[in-house]
GROMACS .gro file of C-alpha atoms in nm:
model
  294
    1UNK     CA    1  10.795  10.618   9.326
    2UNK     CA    2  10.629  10.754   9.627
    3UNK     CA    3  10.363  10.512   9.756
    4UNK     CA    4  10.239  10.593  10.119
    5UNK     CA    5  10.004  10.846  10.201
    6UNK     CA    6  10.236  11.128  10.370
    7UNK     CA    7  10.470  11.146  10.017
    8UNK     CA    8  10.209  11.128   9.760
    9UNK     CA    9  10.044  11.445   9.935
   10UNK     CA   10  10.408  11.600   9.998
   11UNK     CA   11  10.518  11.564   9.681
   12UNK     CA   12  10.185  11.584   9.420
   13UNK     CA   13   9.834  11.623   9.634
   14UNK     CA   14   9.959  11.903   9.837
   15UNK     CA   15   9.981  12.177   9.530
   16UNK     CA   16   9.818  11.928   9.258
   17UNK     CA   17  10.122  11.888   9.074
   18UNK     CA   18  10.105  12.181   8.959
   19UNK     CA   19  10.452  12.414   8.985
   20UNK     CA   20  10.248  12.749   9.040
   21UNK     CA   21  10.071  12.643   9.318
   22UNK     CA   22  10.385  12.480   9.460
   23UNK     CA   23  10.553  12.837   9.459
   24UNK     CA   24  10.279  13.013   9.627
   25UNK     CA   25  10.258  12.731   9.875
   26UNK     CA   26  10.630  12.762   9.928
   27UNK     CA   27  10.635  13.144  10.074
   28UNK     CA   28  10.403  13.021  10.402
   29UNK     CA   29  10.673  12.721  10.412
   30UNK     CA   30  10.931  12.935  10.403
   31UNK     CA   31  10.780  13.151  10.667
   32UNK     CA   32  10.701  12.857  10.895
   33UNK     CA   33  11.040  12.739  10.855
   34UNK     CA   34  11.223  13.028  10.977
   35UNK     CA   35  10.994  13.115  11.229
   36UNK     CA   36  11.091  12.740  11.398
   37UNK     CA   37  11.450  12.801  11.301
   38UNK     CA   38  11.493  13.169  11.483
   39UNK     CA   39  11.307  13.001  11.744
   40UNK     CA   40  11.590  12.732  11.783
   41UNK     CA   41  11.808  12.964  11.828
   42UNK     CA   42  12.127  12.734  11.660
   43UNK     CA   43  12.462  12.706  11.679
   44UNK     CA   44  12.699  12.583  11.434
   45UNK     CA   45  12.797  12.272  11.603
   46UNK     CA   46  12.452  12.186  11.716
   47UNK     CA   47  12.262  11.800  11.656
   48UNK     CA   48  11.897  11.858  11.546
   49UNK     CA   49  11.620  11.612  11.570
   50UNK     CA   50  11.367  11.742  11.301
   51UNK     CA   51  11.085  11.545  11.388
   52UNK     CA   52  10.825  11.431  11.131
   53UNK     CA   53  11.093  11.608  10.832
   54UNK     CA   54  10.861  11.537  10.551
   55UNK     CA   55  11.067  11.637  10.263
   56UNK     CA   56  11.319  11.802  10.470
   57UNK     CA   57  11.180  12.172  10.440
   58UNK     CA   58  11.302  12.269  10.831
   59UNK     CA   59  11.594  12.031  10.864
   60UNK     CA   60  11.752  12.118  10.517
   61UNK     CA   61  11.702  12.437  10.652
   62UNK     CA   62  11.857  12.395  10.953
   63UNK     CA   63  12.222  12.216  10.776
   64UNK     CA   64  12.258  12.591  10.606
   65UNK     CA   65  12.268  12.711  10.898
   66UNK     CA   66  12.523  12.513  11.088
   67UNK     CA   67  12.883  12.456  11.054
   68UNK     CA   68  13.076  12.147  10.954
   69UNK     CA   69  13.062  11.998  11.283
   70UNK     CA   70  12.661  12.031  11.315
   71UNK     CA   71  12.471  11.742  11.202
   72UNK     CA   72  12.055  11.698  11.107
   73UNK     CA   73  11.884  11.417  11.237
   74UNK     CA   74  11.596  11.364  11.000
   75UNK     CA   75  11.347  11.154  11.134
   76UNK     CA   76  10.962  11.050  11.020
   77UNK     CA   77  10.699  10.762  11.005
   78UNK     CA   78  10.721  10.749  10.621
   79UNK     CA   79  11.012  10.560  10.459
   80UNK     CA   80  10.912  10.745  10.115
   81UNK     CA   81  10.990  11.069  10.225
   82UNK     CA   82  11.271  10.982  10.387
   83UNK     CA   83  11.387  10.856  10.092
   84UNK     CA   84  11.338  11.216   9.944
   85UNK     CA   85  11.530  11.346  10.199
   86UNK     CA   86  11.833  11.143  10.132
   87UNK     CA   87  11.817  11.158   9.788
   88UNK     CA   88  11.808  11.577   9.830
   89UNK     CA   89  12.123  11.534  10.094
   90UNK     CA   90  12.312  11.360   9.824
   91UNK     CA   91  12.591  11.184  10.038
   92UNK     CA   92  12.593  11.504  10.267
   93UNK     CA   93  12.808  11.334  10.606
   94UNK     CA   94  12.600  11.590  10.813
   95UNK     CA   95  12.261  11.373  10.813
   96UNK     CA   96  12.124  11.085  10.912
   97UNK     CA   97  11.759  10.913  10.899
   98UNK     CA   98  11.564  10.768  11.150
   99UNK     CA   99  11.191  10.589  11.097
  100UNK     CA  100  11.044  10.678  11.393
  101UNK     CA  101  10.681  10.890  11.519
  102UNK     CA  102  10.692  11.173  11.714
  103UNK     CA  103  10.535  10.989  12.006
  104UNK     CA  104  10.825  10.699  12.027
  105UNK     CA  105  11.190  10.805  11.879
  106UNK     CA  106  11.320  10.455  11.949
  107UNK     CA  107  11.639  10.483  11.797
  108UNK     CA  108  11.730  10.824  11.939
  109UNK     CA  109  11.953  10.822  12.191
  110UNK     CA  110  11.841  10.969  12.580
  111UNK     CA  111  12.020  11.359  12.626
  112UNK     CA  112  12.169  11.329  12.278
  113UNK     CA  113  12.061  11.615  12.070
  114UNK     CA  114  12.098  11.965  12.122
  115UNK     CA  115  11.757  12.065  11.930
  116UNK     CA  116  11.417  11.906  11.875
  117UNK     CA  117  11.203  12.083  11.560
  118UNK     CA  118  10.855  12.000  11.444
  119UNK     CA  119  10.627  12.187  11.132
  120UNK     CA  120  10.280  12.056  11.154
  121UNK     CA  121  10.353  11.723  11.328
  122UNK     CA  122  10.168  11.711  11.627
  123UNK     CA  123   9.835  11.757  11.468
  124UNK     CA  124   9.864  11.389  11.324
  125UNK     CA  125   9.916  11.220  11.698
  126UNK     CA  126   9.699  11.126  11.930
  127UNK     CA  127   9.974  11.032  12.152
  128UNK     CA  128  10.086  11.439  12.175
  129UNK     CA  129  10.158  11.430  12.550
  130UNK     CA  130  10.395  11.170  12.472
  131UNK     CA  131  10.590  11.318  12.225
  132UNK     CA  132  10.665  11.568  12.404
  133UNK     CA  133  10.752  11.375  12.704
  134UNK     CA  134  11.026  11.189  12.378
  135UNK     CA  135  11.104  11.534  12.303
  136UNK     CA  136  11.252  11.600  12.631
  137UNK     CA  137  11.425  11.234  12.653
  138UNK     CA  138  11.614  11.302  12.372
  139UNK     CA  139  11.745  11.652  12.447
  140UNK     CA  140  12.050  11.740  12.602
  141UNK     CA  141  12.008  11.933  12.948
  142UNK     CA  142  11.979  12.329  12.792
  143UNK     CA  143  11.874  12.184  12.463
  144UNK     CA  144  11.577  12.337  12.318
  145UNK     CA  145  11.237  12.264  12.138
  146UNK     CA  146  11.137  12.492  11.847
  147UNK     CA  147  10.767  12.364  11.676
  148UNK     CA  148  10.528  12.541  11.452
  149UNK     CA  149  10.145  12.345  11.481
  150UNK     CA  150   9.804  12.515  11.312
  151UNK     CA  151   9.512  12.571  11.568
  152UNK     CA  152   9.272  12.399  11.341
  153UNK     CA  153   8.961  12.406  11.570
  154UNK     CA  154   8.931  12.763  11.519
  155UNK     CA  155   8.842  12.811  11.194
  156UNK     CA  156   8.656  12.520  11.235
  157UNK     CA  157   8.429  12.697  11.495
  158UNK     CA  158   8.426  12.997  11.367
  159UNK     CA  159   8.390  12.932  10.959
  160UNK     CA  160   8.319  12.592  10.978
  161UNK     CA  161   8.173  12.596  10.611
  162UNK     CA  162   8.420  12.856  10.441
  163UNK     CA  163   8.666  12.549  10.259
  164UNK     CA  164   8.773  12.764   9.978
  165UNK     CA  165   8.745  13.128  10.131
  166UNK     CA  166   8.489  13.289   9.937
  167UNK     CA  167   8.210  13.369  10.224
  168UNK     CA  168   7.884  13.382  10.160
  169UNK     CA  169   7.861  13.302   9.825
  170UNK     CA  170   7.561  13.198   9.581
  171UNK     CA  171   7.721  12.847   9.569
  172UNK     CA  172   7.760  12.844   9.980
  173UNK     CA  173   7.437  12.558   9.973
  174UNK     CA  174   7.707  12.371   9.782
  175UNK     CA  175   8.037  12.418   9.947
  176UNK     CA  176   7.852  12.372  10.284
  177UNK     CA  177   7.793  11.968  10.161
  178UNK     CA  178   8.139  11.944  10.062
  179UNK     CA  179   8.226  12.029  10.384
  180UNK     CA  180   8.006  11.771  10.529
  181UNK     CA  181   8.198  11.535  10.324
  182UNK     CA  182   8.510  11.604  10.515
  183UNK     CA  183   8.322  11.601  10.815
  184UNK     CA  184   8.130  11.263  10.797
  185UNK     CA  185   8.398  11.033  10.652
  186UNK     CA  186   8.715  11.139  10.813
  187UNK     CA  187   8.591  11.281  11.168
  188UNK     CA  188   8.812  11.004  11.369
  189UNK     CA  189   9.020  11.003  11.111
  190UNK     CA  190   9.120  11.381  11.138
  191UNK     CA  191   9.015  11.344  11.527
  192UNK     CA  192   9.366  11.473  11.660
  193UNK     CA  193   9.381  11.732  11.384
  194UNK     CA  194   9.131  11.972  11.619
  195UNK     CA  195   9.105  11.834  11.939
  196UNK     CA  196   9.377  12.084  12.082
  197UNK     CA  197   9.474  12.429  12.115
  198UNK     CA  198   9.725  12.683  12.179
  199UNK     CA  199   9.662  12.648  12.587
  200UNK     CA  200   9.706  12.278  12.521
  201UNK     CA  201  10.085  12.248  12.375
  202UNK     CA  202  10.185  12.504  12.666
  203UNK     CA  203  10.033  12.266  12.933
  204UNK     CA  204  10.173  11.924  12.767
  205UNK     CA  205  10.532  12.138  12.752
  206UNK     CA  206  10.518  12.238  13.101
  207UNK     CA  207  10.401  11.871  13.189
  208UNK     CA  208  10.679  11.742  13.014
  209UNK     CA  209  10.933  11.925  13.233
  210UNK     CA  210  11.063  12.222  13.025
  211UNK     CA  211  11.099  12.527  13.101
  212UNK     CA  212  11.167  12.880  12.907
  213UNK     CA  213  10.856  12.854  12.780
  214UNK     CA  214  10.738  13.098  12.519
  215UNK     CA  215  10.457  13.085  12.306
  216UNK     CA  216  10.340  13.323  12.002
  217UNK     CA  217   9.974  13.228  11.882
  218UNK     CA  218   9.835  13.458  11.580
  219UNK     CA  219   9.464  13.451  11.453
  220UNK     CA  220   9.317  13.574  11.180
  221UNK     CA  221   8.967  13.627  11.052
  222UNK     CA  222   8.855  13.674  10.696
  223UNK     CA  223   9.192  13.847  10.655
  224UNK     CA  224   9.227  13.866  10.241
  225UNK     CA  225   9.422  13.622  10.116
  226UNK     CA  226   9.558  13.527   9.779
  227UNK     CA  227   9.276  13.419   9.473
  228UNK     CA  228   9.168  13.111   9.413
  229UNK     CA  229   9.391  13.081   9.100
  230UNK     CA  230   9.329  12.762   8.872
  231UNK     CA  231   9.015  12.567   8.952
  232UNK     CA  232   9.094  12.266   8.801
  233UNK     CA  233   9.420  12.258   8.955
  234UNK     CA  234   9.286  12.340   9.353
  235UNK     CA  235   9.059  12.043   9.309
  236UNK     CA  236   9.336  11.844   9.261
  237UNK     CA  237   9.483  11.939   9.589
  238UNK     CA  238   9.443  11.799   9.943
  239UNK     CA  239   9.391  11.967  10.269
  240UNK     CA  240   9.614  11.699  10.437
  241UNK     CA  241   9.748  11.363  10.415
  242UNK     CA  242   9.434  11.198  10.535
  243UNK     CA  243   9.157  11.354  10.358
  244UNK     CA  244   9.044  11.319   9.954
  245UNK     CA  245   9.072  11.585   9.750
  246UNK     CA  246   8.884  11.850   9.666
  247UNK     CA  247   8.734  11.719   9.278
  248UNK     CA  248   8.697  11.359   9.478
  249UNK     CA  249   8.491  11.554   9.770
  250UNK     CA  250   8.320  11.724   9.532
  251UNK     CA  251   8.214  11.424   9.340
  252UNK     CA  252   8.125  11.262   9.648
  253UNK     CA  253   7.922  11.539   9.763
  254UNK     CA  254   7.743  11.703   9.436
  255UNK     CA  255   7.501  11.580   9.158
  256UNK     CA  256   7.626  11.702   8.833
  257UNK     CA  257   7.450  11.949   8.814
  258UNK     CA  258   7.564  12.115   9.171
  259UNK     CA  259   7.907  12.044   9.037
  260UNK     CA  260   7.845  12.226   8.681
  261UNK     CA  261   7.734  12.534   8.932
  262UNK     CA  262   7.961  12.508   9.133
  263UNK     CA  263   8.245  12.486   8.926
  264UNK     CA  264   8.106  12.782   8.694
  265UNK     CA  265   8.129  13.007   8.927
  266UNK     CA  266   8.439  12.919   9.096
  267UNK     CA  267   8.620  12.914   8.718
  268UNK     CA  268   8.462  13.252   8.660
  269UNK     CA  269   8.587  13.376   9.053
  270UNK     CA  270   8.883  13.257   8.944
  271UNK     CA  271   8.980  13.426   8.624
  272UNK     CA  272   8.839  13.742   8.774
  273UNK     CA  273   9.140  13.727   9.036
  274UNK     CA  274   8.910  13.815   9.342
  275UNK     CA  275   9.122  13.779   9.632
  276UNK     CA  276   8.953  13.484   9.881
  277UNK     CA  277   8.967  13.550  10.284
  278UNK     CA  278   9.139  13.318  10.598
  279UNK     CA  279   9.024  13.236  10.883
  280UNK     CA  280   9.311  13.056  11.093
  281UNK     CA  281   9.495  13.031  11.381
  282UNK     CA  282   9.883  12.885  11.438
  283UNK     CA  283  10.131  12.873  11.707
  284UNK     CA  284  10.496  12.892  11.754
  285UNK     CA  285  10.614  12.690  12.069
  286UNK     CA  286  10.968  12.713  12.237
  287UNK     CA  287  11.147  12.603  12.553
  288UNK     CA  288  11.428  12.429  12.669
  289UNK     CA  289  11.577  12.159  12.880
  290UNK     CA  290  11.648  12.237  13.251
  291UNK     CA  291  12.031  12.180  13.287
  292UNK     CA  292  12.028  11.987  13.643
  293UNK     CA  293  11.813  11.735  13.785
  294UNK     CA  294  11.415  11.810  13.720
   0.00000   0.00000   0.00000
């Protein structure tokens, strides 16, 4: 049974337990993951360091793609979910596990993998010079860096008060305290969640000493996005590891009355299928090792 914080949201506070949320959830994964895979750029005989692996979504990814010869590294902070990940690997020769943060991969070898991946890692240190200053320890000279990391300081700027999507809507007064929730009682918490950007990861990169560097940053405001879907299911879900959920924010936040409104009209949004809107921003980061002395 999962018991730390990073598997219990992985595996049930993520999507709320719920398999219908998991699938929708699981076409962004899926795009994430092959964004940092093409990135890559892999060959069959090639050692990856998935960094942070979670459940495994980007190294599991990465083993179909390489040959016999090519091993996965999976490594993460949380013993739980790398259980999960061996349990999913099933014996599989090609992988190994390593506890370990981002920010110190004691118990990686110096030059000994050919690739370094990350989804959604980086937001969680404050150490993020660091890792990628571990990042290039561990590589191989030519080996390469493929990460995906959310800009999450600019929705917060720009919609700070939009948590479910829905604008300005009679029940904003409500959503707006909610929001303060998060705010109040997990700012240094949640600290090195938004205290970079896009021109941030290229300069810590560069610091680091690769080179190649290449960068794609997409943002998006109000762009429609999918409806709400179940209520009582999306206040059983978590923005991230290190925040309550929705229902417990809500409680938190609301009298019972502001929560009967405010879950009457989210109920009747939802059954009435109107799309929601996001406001986001995310980055995909590659470069690689100088072969030679630098």
């Amino acid at each position: 049974m999962a018991t730390d914080k990073w598997a219990q949201w992985l595996l049930t506070r993520r999507d709320g337990n719920s398999a219908d949320l998991r699938a929708r959830n699981a076409r962004d994964l899926a795009a994430f993951r092959d964004g940092v895979l093409e990135g890559a750029g892999l060959k069959a005989d090639d050692v990856v360091l998935d960094v942070g692996c979670g459940t495994g979504l980007i190294g599991f990814g990465a083993l179909d793609r390489l040959g016999p010869d090519g091993h996965v590294i999976f490594s993460d902070v949380s013993p739980d979910v790398l259980d999960e990940c061996r349990r999913t690997a099933n014996g599989d020769a090609r992988c190994s596990f390593v506890e370990a943060s981002a920010d110190d991969l004691t118990g990686i070898a110096d030059a000994s993998v050919d690739v370094v991946t990350t989804r959604s890692v980086l937001i969680y240190s404050d150490r993020k010079a660091a890792a990628f200053a571990e990042f290039f320890r561990v590589l191989r000279p030519g080996g390469r860096i493929s990460l995906f990391e959310p800009i999450n300081g600019f929705a917060l700027r720009l919609r700070p008060d939009d948590l479910f999507g829905v604008g300005t809507a009679p029940v904003h007064d409500l959503i707006a305290k909610v929001s303060d929730v998060y705010r109040g009682t997990t700012e240094e918490t949640t600290r090195p969640m938004m205290d970079f950007d896009e021109r941030d990861l290229v300069d810590w990169v560069v610091t680091a000493g690769f080179g190649a560097v290449e960068l794609d940053y997409r943002a998006q405001i109000d762009a429609p996005a999918d409806p709400i879907g179940d209520w009582e299911t999306l206040k059983r879900t978590a923005p991230n590891p290190l925040v309550p959920t929705y229902g417990e924010a809500i409680a938190a936040a609301l009298t019972d009355d502001e929560r009967g409104r405010l879950d009457t009209y989210m109920t009747a949004l939802a059954a009435a299928g109107t799309p929601t809107r996001r406001t986001m921003a995310t980055a995909f980061l590659r470069a690689r090792r100088p072969r030679g002395n630098r």
